[in-house]
Coordinates of C-alpha atoms in Angstrom, one line a residue:
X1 CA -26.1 -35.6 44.5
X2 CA -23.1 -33.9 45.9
X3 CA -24.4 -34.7 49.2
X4 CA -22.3 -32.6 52.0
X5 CA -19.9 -30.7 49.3
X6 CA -21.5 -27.3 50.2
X7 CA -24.4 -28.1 47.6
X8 CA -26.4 -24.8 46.6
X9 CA -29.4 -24.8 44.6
X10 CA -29.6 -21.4 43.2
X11 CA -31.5 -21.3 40.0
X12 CA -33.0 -23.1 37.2
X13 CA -30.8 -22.3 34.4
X14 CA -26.2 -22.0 34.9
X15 CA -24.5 -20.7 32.0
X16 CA -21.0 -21.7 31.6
X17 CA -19.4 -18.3 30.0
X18 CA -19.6 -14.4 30.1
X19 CA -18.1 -13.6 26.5
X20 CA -20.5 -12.2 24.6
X21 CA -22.7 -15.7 23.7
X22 CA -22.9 -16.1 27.8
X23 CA -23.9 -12.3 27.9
X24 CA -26.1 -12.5 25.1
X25 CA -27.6 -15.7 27.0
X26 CA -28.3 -14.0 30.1
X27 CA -30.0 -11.4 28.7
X28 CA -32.7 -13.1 26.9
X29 CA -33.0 -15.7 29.9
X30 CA -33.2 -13.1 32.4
X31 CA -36.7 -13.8 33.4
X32 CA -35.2 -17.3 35.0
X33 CA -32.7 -15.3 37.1
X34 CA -29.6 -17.5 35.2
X35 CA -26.4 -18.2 37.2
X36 CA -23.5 -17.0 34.9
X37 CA -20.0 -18.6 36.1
X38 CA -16.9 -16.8 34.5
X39 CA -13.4 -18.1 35.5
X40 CA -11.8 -15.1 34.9
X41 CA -12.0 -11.7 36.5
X42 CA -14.3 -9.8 33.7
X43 CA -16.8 -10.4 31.3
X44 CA -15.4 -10.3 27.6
X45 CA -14.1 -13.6 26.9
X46 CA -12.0 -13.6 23.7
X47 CA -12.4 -9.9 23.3
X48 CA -10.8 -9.6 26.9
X49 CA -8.1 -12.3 27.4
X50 CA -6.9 -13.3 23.6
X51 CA -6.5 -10.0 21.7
X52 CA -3.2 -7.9 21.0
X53 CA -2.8 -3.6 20.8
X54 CA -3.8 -4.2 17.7
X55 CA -6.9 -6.9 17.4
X56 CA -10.3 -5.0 15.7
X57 CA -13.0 -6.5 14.4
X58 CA -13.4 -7.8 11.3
X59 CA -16.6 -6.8 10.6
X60 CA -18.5 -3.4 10.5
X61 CA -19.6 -2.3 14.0
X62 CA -23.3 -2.2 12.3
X63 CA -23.3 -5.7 11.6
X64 CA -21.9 -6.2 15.2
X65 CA -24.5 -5.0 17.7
X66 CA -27.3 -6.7 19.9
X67 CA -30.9 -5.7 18.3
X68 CA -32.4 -3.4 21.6
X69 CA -28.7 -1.8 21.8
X70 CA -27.2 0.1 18.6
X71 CA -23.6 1.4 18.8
X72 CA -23.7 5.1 19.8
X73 CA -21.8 5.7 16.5
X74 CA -23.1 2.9 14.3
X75 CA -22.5 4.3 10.9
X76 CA -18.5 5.0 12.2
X77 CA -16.8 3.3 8.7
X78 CA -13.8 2.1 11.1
X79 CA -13.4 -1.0 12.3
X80 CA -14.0 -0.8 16.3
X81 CA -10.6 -1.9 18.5
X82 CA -11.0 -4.8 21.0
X83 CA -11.1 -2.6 23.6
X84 CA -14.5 -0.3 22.2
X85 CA -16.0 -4.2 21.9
X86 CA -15.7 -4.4 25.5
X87 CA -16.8 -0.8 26.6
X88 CA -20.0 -2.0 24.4
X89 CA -20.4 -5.1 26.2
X90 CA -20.1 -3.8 29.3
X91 CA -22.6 -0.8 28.4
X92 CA -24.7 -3.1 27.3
X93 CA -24.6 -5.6 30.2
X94 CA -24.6 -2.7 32.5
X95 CA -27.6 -1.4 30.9
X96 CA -29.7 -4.8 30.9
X97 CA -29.0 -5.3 34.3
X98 CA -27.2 -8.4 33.5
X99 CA -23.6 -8.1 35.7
X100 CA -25.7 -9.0 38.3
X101 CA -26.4 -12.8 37.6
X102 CA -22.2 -13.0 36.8
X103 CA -20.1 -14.5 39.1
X104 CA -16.0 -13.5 38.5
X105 CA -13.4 -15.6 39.2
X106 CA -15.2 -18.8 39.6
X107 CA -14.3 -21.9 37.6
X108 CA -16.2 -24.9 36.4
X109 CA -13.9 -27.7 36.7
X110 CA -16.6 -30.9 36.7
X111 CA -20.0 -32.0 35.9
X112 CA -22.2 -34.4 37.0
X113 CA -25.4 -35.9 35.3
X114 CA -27.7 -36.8 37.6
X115 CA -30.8 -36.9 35.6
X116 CA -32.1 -40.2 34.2
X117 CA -29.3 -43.0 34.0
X118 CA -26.8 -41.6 31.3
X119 CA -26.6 -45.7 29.6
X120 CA -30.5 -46.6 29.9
X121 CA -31.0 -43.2 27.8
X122 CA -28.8 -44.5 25.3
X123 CA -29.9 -47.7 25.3
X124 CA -34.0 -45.9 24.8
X125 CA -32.3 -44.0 22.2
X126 CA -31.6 -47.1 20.0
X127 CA -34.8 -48.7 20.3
X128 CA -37.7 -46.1 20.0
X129 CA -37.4 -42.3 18.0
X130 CA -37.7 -40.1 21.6
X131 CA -38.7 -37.0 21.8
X132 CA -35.9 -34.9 23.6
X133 CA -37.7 -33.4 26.5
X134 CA -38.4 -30.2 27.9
X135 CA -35.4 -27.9 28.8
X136 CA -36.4 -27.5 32.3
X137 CA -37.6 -30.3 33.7
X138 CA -39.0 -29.1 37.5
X139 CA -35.8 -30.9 38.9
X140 CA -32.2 -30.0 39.3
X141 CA -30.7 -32.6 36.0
X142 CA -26.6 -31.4 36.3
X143 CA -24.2 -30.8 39.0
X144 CA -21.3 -28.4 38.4
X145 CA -18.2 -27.7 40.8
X146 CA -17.2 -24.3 40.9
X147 CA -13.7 -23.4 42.0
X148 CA -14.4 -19.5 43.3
X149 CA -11.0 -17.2 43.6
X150 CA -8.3 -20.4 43.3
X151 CA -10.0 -21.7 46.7
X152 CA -9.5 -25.3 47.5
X153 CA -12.8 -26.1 48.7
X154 CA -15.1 -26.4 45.7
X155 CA -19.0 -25.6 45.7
X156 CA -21.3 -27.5 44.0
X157 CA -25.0 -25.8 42.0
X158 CA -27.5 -27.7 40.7
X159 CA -29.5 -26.9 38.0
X160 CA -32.2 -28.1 35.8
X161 CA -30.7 -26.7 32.6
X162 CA -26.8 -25.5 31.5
X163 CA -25.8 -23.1 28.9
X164 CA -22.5 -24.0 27.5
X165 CA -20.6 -20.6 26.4
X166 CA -17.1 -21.7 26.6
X167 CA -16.7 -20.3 23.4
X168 CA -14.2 -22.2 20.4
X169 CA -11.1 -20.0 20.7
X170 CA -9.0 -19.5 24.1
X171 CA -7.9 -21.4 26.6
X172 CA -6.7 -24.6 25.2
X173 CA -3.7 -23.8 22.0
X174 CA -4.3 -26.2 19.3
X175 CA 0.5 -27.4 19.3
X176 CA 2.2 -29.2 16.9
X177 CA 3.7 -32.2 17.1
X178 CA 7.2 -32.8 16.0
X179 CA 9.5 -35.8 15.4
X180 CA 11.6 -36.9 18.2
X181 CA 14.9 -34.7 18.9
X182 CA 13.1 -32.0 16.6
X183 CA 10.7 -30.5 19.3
X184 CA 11.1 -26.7 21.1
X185 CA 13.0 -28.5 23.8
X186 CA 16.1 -28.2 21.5
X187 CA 15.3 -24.6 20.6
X188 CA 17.4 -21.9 22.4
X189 CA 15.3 -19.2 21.9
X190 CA 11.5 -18.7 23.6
X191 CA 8.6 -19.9 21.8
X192 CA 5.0 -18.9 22.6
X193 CA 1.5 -19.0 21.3
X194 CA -0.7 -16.7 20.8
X195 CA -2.7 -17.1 23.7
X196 CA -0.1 -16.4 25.8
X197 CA 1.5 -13.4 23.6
X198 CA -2.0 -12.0 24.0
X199 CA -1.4 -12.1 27.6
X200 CA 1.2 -9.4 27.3
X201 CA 0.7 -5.9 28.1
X202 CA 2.2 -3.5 25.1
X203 CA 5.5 -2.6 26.6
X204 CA 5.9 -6.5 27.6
X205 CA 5.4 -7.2 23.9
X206 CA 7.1 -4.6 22.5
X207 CA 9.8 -5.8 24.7
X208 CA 10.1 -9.3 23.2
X209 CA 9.7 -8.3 19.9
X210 CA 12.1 -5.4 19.5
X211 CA 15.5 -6.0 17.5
X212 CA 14.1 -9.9 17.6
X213 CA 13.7 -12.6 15.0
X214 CA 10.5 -13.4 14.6
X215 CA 9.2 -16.5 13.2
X216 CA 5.5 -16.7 12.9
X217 CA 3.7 -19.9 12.2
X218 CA 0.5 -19.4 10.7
X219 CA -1.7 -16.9 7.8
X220 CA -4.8 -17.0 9.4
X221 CA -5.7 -13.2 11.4
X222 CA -3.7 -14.2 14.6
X223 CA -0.9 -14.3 12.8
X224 CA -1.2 -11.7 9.9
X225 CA -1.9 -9.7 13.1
X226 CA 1.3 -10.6 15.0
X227 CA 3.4 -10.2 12.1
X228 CA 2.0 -6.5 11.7
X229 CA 3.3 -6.0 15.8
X230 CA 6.8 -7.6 15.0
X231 CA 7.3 -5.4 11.8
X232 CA 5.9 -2.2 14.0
X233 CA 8.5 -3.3 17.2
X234 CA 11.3 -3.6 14.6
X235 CA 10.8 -0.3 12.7
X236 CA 15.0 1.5 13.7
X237 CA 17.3 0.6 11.2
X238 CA 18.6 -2.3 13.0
X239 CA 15.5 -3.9 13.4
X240 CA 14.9 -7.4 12.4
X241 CA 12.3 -8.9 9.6
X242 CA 9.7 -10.7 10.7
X243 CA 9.2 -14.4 8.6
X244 CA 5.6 -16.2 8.6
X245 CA 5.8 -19.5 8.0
X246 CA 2.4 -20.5 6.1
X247 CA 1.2 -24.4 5.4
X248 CA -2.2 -23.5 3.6
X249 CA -2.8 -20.0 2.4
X250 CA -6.6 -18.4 2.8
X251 CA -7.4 -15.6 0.8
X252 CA -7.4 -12.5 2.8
X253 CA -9.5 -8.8 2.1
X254 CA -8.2 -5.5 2.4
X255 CA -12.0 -4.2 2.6
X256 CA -15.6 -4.4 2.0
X257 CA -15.5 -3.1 -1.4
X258 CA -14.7 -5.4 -4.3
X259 CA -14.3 -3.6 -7.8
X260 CA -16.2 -0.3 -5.9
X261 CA -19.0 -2.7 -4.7
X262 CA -20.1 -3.5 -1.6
X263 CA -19.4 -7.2 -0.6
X264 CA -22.8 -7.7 0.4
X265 CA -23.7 -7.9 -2.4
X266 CA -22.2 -10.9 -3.0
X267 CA -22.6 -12.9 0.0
X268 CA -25.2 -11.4 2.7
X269 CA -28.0 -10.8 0.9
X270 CA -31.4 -13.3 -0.3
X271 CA -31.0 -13.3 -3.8
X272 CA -26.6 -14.0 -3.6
X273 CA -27.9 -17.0 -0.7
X274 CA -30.2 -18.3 -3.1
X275 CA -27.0 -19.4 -5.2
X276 CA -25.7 -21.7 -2.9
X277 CA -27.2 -24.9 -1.8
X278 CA -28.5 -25.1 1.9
X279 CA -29.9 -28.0 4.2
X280 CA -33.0 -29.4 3.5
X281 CA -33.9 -28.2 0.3
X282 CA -36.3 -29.2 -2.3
X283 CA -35.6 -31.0 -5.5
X284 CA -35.9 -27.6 -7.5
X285 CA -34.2 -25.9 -5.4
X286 CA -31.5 -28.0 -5.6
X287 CA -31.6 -28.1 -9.5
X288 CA -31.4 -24.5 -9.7
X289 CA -28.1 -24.4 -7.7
X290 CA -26.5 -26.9 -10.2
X291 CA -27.9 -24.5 -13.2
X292 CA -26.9 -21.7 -11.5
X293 CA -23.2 -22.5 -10.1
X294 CA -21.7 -21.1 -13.1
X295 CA -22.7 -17.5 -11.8
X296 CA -21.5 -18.5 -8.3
X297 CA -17.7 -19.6 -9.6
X298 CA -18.2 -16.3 -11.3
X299 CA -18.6 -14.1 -8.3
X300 CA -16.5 -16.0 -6.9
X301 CA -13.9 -15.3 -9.8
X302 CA -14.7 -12.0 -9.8
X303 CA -13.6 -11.5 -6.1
X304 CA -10.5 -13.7 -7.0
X305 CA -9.4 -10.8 -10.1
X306 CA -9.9 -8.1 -7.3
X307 CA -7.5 -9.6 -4.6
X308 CA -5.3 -10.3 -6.4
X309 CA -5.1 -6.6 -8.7
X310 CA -5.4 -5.1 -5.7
X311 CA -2.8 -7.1 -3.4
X312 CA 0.6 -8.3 -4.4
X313 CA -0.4 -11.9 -3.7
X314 CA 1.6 -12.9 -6.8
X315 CA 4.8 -11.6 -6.3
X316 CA 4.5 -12.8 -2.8
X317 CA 3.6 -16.4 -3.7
X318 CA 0.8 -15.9 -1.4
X319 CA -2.2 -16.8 -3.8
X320 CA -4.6 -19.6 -3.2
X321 CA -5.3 -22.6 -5.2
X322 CA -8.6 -22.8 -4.1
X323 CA -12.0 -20.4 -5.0
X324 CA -12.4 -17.3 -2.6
X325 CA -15.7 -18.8 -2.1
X326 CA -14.5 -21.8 -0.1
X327 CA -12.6 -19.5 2.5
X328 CA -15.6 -17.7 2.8
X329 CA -18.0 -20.8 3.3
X330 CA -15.7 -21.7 6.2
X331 CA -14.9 -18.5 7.7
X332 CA -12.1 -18.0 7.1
X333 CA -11.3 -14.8 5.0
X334 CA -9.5 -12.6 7.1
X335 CA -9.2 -8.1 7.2
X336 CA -6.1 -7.2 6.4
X337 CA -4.2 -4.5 8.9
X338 CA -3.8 -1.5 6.9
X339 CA 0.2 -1.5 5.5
X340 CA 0.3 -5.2 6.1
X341 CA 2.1 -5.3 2.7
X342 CA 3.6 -2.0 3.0
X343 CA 5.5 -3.5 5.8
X344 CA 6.6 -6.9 3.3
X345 CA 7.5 -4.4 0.4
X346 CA 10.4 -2.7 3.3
X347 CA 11.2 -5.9 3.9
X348 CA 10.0 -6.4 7.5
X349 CA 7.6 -9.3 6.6
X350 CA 8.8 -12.1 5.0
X351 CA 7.1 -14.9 3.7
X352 CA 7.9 -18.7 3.2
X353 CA 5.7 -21.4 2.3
X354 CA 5.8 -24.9 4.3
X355 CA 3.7 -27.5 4.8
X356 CA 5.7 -29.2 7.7
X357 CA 8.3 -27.9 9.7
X358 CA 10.7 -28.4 13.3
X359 CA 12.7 -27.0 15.6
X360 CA 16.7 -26.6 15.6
X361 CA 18.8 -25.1 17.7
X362 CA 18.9 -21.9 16.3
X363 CA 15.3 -21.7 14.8
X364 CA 12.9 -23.4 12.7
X365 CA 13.7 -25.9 9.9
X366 CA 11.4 -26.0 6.8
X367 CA 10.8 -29.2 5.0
X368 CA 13.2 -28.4 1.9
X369 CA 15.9 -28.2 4.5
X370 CA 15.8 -24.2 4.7
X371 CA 17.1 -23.0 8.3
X372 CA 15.4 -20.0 9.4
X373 CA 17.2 -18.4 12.2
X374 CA 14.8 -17.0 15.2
X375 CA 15.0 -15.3 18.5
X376 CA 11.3 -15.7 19.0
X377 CA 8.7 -18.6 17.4
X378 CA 5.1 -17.6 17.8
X379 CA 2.9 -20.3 17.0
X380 CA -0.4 -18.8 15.8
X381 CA -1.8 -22.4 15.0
X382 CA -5.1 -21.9 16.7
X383 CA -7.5 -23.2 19.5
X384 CA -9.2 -26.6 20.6
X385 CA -12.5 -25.2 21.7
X386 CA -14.0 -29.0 21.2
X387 CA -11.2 -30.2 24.0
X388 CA -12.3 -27.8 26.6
X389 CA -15.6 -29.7 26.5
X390 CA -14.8 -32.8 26.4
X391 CA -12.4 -31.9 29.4
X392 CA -15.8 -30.6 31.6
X393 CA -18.7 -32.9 30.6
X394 CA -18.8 -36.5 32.3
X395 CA -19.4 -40.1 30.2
X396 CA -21.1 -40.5 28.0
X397 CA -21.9 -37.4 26.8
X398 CA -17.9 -36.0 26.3
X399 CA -17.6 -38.5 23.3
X400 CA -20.4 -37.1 21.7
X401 CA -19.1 -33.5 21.3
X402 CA -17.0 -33.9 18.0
X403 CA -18.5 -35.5 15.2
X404 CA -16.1 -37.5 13.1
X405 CA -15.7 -34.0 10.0
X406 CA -14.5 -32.7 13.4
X407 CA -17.5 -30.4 13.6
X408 CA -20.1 -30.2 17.0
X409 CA -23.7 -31.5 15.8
X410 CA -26.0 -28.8 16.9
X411 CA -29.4 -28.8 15.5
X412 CA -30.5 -24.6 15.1
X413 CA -26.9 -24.0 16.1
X414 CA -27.7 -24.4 20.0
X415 CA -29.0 -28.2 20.7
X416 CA -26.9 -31.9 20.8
X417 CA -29.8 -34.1 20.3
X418 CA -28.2 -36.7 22.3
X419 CA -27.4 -34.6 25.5
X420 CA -30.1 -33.6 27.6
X421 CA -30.8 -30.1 29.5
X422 CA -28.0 -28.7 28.1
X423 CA -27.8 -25.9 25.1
X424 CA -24.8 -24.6 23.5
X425 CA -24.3 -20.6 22.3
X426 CA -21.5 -19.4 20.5
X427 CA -20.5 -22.7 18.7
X428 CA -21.9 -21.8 15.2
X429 CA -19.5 -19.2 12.9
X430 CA -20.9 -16.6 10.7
X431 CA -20.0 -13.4 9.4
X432 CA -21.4 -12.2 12.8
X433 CA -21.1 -14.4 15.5
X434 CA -22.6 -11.4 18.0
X435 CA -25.7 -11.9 15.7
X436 CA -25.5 -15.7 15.3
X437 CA -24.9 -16.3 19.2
X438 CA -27.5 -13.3 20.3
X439 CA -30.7 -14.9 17.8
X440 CA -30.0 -18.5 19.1
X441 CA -30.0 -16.7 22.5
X442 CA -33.7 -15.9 21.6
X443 CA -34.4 -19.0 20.1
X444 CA -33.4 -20.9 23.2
X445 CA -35.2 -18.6 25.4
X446 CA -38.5 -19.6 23.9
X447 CA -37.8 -22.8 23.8
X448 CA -37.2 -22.5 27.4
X449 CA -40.6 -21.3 27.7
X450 CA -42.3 -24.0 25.6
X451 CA -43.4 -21.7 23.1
X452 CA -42.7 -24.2 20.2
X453 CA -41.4 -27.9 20.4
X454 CA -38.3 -30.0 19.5
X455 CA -38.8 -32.3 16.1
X456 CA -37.7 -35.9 17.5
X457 CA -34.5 -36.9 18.5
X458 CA -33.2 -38.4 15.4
X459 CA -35.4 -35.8 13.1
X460 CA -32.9 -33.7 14.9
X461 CA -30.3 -35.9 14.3
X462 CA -30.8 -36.1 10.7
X463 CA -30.8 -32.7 10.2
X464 CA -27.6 -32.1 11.8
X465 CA -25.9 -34.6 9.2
X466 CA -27.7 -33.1 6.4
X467 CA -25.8 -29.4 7.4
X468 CA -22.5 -31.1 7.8
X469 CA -22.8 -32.6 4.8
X470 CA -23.3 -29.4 3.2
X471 CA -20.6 -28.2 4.5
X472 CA -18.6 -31.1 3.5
X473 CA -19.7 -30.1 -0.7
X474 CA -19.1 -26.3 -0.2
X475 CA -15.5 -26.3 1.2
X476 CA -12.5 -28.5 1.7
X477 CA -12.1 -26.3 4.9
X478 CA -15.1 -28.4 6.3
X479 CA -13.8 -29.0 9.7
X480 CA -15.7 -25.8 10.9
X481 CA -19.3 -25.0 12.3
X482 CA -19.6 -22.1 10.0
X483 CA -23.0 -21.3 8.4
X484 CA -22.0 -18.3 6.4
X485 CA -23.7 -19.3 2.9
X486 CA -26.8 -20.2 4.4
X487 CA -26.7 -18.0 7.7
X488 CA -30.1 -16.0 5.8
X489 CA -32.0 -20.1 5.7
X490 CA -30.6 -20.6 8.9
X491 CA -32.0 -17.4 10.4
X492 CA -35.3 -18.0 8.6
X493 CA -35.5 -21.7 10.5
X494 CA -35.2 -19.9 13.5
X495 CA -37.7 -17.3 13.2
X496 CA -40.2 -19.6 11.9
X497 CA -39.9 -22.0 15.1
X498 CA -40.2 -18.8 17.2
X499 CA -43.6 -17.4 14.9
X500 CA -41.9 -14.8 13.7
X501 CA -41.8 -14.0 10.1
X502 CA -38.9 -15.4 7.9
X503 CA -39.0 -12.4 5.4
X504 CA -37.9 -9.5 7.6
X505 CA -37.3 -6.6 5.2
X506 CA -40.1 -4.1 3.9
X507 CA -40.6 -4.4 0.4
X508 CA -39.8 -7.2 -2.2
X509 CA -36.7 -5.5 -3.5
X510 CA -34.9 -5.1 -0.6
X511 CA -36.0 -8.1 0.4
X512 CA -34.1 -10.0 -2.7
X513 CA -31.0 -7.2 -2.5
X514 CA -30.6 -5.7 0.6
X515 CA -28.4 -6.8 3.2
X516 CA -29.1 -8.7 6.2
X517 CA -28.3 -7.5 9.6
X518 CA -28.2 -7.9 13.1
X519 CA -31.4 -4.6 13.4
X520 CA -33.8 -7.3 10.9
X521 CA -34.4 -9.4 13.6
X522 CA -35.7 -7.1 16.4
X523 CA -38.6 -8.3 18.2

């Protein structure tokens, strides 16, 4: 134990998190009045402290809402702005009563184990299948220190269970590494990633953007997004083009409507699921996916034609080698800002392709030995949500946390088989992660409970592998917890271990055709 270090005891569950996966955890664990420790000074998380003026979501506000709280104007065709995604979290928070169990400005910086010896559980682990235990266990398991306002003097909670909610994107910048003498040190501009760009109030960016060179390293939304802000910033007549500098291109969407029909259709609904394989399925099952993949590299085609009628992604070199349906089994297909090529065709967005690059004096070098001259590089190359673990839990357990495809082995999306008291919300990628993190919320509050029980350790195990490997056959962009495919199977597991029924809609039709939303699973 902590021993004198100001120890407090204050509740059974601590959730590590108020982004809207801690929120969403709170909420359905309410009943065990949680501890929620946020280091910053609101709730939000991404939504709060890594967006620009111009982040929206990329998905319709009807597909992202909680179940018991509709948006007030759910059937609003726009996408909503970052800052309507916090007003509804904070109504809804406000309106669960769930700011209470929040504490602002308060830090985790280290854990501590103290439940059975960490080695010995290993060691049990090896020689006997184990069953994993119940969530709360009747006795604090894990220390955490909590830093509280930048104070000194740390305070230390016990609990019997932790939620992690840290979340994948934020914090920690995923940087490049360059050869020696090639790194921003020689640069004489100012580089910056998007993390801290998105620290930036508007004028502040506006500010360094203006009459600038901009070099933007990236194509995924951070950066298509960023370039839309330099191009905006640099719209007088002396203003400067903006140049993205891109190593793997993703297919990107201008809407939800391919060929004047809705993309559901394609990808969110029983019937379009049923065409691509999932974990754990039967021999026919698995035959009728290898009969039927011809009509999934169709759809996928079909998407393909669209995108690239519809956007000049030929004359801009910017097409993809690889199916449409890969980005989307990863997560990766991006919403493209409206004008984002009305901007390139004026000549404010420039593109060039590159799969390694450095840093001269006077900009960026490309690896055919093209000099691109910058006043600004924003490096849009992503998070390391894995590190910030690894960073906050003790040994053993931090080497567990990234499998070797790089993804985090959670069985249902929420448990490590192999660390103990401890659940994990907001880790799995979807089409709507404020769905995916809010039904694993449930999930994990009945598990609390004991309603249902854990397969064994290594049933649990096994599973995990068989998902990544599934992942590993539907995309080369495996590196990724991202269940979109399967998210319907996925949901169906779920509800099955919580007695619900897997089949949600009303009639057998819809069922097969309809789409699948966040207001199917209200309980």
């Amino acid at each position: 134990m902590a021993g004198d270090q100001n120890l407090h005891h204050v509740s059974k569950i601590g959730i590590i998190g108020a982004g809207i996966s801690g929120i969403a955890a709170a909420k359905q664990l309410s009943g065990h009045s949680p501890v929620v420790f946020e280091a910053t000074d609101s709730i939000g998380g991404v939504w709060k402290h890594c967006t620009y003026t111009s982040t929206k979501l990329q998905t319709p506000r009807c597909d992202f809402e909680f179940t018991d709280y509709p948006w007030p104007q759910r059937d609003n065709s726009s996408f909503p702005s970052h800052i309507e995604i916090l007003e509804y979290l904070h109504n809804y928070a406000s309106h669960f009563d769930v700011l209470k169990y929040v504490k602002l400005n308060s830090k985790v910086v280290e854990m501590r184990y103290i439940g059975d010896e960490s080695e010995s559980y290993f060691d049990q682990l090896e020689t006997e299948p184990r069953e994993y235990g119940r969530l709360l266990s009747g006795r604090p398991v894990w220390e955490v220190a909590v830093q509280t306002n930048q104070s000194p003097t740390l305070q230390w909670y016990a609990f019997e269970c932790l939620v992690m909610c840290l979340g994948k994107y934020g914090d920690i910048p995923k940087m490049p590494s360059f050869p020696p003498n090639k790194g921003r040190e020689i640069f004489q501009g100012k580089v910056l990633h998007s993390l801290d760009y998105s620290k930036l109030d508007e004028a502040a960016a506006h500010r360094l953007l203006k009459g600038k060179k901009v070099v933007v390293i990236g194509y995924k939304k951070s950066a298509i997004d960023l370039a839309m802000e330099a191009a905006e910033a640099n719209q007088d007549p002396d203003g400067q083009p903006c140049t993205m500098v891109i190593r793997t291109l993703h297919w990107t969407v201008p809407s939800y409507w391919i060929w004047g029909l809705p993309f559901f259709l394609f990808y969110s609904t029983r019937f379009s699921q049923f065409l691509h394989e999932r974990p754990n399925q039967s021999f026919l099952r698995t035959l009728l996916c290898f009969l039927l993949s011809p009509m999934r590299k169709a759809i996928s085609k079909f998407i393909e034609s669209y995108l690239v009628w519809k956007l000049p992604l030929v004359k801009y070199g910017l097409k993809p080698d690889h199916p449409f349906e890969e980005d989307y089994a990863s997560c990766q297909m991006a919403i493209l800002p409206e004008n984002f090529f009305a901007e390139a065709d004026n000549g404010r967005i420039l593109f060039k392709r590159s799969s390694k690059w450095w840093f001269w004096s006077g900009g960026i070098e490309l690896e055919d030995n093209t000099k691109l001259e910058a006043d600004v590089v924003a490096l849009a190359t992503g998070f390391d949500g894995n590190k910030k673990l690894k960073a906050l839990l003790p040994q053993p357990f931090c080497r567990l946390i990234q499998h070797s495809t790089g993804n985090l082995p959670l069985y249902r999306g929420t448990i490590h088989p192999l660390i103990p008291n401890m659940a994990f919300v907001g880790y799995v990628e979807s089409v709507s992660n404020l769905h995916t993190s809010e039904l694993r919320s449930k999930w994990l509050a009945q598990l609390v409970d004991e309603q249902f029980k854990l397969p064994t350790i290594e049933k649990m195990l096994e599973k995990t592998k068989k998902e990544m490997q599934v992942m590993k056959r539907s995309t080369r962009f495996y590196k990724r917890n991202c269940i979109s495919t399967f998210s319907i199977n996925h949901s169906d597991e779920l509800c099955e271990d919580m007695g619900w029924k897997s089949w949600r809609k009303n009639t057998w039709f819809s069922e097969a055709f309809g789409p699948y939303t966040c207001q199917d699973y209200q309980y």
